[in-house]
PDB file of C-alpha atoms in Angstrom:
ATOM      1  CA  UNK K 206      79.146  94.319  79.786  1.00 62.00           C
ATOM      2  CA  UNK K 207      81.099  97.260  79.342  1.00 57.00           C
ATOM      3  CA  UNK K 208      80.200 100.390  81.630  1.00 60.00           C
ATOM      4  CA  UNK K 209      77.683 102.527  80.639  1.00 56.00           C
ATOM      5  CA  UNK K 210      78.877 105.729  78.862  1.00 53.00           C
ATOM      6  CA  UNK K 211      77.976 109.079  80.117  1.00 53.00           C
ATOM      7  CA  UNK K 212      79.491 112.723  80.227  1.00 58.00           C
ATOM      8  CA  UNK K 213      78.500 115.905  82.091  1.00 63.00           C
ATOM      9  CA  UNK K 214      74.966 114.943  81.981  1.00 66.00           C
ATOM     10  CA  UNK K 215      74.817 113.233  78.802  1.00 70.00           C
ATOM     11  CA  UNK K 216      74.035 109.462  78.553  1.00 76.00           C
ATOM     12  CA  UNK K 217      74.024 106.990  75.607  1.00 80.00           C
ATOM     13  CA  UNK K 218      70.341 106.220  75.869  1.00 84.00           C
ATOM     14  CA  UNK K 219      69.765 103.988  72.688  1.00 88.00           C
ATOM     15  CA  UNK K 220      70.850 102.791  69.411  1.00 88.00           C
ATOM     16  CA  UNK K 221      70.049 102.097  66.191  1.00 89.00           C
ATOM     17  CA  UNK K 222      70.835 100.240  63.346  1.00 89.00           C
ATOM     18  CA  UNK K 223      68.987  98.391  59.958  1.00 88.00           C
ATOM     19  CA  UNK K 224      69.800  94.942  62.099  1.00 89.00           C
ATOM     20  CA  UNK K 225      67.506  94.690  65.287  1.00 91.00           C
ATOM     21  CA  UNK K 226      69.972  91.724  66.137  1.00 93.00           C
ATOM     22  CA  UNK K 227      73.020  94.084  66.012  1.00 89.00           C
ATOM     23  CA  UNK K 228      71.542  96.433  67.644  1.00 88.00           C
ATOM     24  CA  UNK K 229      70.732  94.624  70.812  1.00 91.00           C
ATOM     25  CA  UNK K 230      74.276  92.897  71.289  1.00 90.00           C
ATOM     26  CA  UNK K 231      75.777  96.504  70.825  1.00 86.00           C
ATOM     27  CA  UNK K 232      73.551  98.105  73.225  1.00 87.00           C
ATOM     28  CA  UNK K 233      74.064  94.857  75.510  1.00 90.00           C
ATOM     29  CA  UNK K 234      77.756  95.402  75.309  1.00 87.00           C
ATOM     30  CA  UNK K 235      77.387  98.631  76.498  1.00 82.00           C
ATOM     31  CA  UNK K 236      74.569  98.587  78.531  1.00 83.00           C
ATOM     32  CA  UNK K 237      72.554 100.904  76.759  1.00 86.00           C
ATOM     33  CA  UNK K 238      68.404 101.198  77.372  1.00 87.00           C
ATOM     34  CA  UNK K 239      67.065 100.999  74.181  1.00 89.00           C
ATOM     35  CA  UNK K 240      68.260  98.887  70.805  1.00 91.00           C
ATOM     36  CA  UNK K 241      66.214  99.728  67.576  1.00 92.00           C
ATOM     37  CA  UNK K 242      66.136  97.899  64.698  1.00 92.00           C
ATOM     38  CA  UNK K 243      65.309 100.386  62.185  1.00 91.00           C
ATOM     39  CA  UNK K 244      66.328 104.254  62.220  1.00 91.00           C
ATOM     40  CA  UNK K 245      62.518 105.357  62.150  1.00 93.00           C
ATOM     41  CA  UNK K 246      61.979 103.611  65.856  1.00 92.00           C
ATOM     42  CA  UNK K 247      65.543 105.162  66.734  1.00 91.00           C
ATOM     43  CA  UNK K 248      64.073 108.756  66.315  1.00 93.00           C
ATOM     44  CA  UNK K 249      60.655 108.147  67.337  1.00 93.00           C
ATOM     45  CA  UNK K 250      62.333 106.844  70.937  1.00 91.00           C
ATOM     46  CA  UNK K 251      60.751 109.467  73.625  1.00 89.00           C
ATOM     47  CA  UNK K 252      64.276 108.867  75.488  1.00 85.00           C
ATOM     48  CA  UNK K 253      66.559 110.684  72.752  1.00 87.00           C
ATOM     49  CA  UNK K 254      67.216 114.296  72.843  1.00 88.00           C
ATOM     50  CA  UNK K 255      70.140 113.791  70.193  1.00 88.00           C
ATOM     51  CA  UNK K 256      70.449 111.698  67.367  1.00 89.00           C
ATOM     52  CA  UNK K 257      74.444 111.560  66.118  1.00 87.00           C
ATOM     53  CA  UNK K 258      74.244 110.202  62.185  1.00 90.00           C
ATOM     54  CA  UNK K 259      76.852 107.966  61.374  1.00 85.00           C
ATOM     55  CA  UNK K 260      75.368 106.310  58.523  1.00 86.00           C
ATOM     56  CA  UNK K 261      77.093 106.272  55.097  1.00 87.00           C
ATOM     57  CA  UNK K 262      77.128 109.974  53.515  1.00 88.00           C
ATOM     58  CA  UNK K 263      74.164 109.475  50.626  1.00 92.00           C
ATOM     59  CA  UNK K 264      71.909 108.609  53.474  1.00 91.00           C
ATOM     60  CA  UNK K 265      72.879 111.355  56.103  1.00 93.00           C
ATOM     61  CA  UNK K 266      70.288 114.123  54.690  1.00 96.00           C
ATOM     62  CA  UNK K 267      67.374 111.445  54.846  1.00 96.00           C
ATOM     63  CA  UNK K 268      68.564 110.450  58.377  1.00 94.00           C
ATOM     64  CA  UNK K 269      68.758 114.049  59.617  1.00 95.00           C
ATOM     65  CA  UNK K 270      65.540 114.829  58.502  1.00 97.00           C
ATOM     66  CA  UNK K 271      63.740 111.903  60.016  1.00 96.00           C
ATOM     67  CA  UNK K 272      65.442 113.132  63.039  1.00 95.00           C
ATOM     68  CA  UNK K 273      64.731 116.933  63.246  1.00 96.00           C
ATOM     69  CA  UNK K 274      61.085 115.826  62.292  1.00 97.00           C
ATOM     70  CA  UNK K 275      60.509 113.838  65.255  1.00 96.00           C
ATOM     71  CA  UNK K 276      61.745 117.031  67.139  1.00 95.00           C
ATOM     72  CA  UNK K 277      65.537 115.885  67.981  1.00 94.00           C
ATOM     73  CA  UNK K 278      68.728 117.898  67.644  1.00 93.00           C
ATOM     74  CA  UNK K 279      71.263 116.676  65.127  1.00 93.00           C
ATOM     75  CA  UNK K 280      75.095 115.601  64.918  1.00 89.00           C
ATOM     76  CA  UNK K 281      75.639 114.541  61.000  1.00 91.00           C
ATOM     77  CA  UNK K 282      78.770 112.879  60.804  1.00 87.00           C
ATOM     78  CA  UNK K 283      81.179 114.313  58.437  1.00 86.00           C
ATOM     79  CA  UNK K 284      80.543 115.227  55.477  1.00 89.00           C
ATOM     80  CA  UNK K 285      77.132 116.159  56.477  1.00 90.00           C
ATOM     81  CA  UNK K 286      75.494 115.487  53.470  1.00 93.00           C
ATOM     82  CA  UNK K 287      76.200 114.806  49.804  1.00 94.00           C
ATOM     83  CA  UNK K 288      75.704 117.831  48.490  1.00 95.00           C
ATOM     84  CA  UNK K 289      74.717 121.725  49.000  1.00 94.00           C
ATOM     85  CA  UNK K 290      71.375 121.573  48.387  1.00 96.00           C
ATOM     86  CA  UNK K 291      70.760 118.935  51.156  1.00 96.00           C
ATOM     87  CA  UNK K 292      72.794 120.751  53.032  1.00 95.00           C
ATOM     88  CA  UNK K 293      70.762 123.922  53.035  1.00 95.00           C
ATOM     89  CA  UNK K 294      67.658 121.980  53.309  1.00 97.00           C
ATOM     90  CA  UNK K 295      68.773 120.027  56.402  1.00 96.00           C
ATOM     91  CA  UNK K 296      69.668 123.123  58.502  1.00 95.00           C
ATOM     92  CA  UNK K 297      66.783 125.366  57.180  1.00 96.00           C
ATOM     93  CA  UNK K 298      64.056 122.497  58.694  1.00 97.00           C
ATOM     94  CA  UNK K 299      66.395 122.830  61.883  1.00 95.00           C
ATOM     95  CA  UNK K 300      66.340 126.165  61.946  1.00 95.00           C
ATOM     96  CA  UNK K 301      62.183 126.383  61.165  1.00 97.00           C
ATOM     97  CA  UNK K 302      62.020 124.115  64.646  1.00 96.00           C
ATOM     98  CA  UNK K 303      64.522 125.328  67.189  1.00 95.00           C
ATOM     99  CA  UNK K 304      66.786 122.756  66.808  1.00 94.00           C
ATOM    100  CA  UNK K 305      70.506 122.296  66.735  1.00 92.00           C
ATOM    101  CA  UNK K 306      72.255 121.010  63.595  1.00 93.00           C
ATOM    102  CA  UNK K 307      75.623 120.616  62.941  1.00 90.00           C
ATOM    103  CA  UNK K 308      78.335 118.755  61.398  1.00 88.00           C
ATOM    104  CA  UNK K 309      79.906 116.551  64.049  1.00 78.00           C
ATOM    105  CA  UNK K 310      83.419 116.785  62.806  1.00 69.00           C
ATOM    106  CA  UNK K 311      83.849 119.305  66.240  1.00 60.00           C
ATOM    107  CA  UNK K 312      84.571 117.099  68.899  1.00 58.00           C
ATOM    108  CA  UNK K 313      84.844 119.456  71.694  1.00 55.00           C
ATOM    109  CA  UNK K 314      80.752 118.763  71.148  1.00 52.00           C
ATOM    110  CA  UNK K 315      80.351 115.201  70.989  1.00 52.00           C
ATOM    111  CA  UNK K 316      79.617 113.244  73.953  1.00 54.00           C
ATOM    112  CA  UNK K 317      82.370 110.506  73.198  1.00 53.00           C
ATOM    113  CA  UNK K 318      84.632 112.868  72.351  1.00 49.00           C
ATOM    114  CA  UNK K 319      88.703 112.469  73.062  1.00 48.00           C
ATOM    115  CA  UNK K 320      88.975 113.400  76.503  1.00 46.00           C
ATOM    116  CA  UNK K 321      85.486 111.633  77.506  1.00 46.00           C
ATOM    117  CA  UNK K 322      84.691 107.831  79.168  1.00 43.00           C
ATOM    118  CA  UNK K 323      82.774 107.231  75.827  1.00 45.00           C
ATOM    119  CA  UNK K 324      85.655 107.515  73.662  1.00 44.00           C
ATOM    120  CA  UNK K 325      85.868 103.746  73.682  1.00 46.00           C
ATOM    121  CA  UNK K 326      82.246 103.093  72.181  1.00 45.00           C
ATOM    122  CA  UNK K 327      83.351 104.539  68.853  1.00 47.00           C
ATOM    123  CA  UNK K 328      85.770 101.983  68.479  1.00 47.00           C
ATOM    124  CA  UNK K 329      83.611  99.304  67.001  1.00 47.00           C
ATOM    125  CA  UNK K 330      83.681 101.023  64.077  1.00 44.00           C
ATOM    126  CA  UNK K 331      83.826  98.582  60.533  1.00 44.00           C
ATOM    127  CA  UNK K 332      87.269  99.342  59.532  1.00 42.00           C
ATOM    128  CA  UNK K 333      88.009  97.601  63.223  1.00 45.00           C
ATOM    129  CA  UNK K 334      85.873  94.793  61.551  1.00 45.00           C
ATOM    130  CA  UNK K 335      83.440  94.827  64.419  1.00 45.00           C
ATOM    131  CA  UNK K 336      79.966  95.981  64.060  1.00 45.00           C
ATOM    132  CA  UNK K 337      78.190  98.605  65.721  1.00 47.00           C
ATOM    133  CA  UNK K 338      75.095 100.574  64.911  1.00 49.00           C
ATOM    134  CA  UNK K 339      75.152 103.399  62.603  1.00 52.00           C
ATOM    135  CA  UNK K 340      73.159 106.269  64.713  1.00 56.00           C
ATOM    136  CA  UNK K 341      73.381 107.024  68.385  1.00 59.00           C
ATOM    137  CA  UNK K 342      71.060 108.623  70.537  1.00 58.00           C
ATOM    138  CA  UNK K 343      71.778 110.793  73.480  1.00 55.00           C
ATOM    139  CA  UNK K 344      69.385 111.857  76.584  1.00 52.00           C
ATOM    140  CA  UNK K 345      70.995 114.752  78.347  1.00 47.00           C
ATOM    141  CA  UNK K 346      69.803 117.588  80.676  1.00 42.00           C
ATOM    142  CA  UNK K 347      69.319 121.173  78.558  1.00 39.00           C
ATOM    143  CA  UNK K 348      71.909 122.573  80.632  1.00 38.00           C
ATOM    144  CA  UNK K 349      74.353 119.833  79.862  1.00 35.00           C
ATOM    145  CA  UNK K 350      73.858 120.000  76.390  1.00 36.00           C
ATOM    146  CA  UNK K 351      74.255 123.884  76.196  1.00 35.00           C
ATOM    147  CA  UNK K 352      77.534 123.467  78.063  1.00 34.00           C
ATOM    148  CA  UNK K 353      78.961 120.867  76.095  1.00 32.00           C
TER     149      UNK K 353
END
């Protein structure tokens, strides 16, 4: 097991992906809480503060939203949705519940960003032909999220 990623207060506290099974041997290689075989039990998960979308682009607007509904703040991989209109709606239903949304092309923000121990998880990508969940979930303090 590889060791578990965390940053200034922010910890890798579960995953998700369509594949329960893929789930749980990613979070097992990275000894990570909670694996979730679907994305609805990934946002629903008490533990997650922040839900980073990594899905493929035509589903980032409906992945989002399930997100920001079940009162978590957002990082959409880039490009944040397929078009304007989802756009707009995806950051007015942040805005209408105090939550952050924002494309997560900005590193500096990203808990696994390139100066960070987590750097490493985001190599499992499937261009590496590994496989590795499509949305991550981060638990982190207020104040460590604010200062990110």
């Amino acid at each position: 097991m590889q060791e578990r990623p965390t940053l200034r207060g922010v910890l890798v506290a579960a995953v998700g992906s369509r594949s329960a099974d893929n789930a749980r041997a990613f979070a097992g290689k990275w000894g990570i809480e909670h694996a979730h075989g679907s994305y609805d039990e990934l946002v629903a998960d008490p533990d997650a503060d922040i839900v980073y979308v990594v899905t493929p682009h035509n589903f980032h607007a409906a992945n989002a939203t399930a997100a920001l509904e079940n009162g978590k703040h957002v990082l959409v991989e880039k490009a944040f949705t397929v078009n304007a209109a989802e756009a707009r709606a995806v950051f007015q239903l942040g805005r209408s519940k105090g939550l952050l949304v924002m494309e997560a092309m900005w590193t500096r923000f990203l808990p696994h960003g390139p100066n960070s121990s987590t750097q490493n998880i985001t190599d499992d990508s499937p261009s590496s032909g590994r496989t590795s969940p499509s949305v991550i979930a981060y638990r982190c303090s207020t104040r460590a999220f604010l200062a990110a």
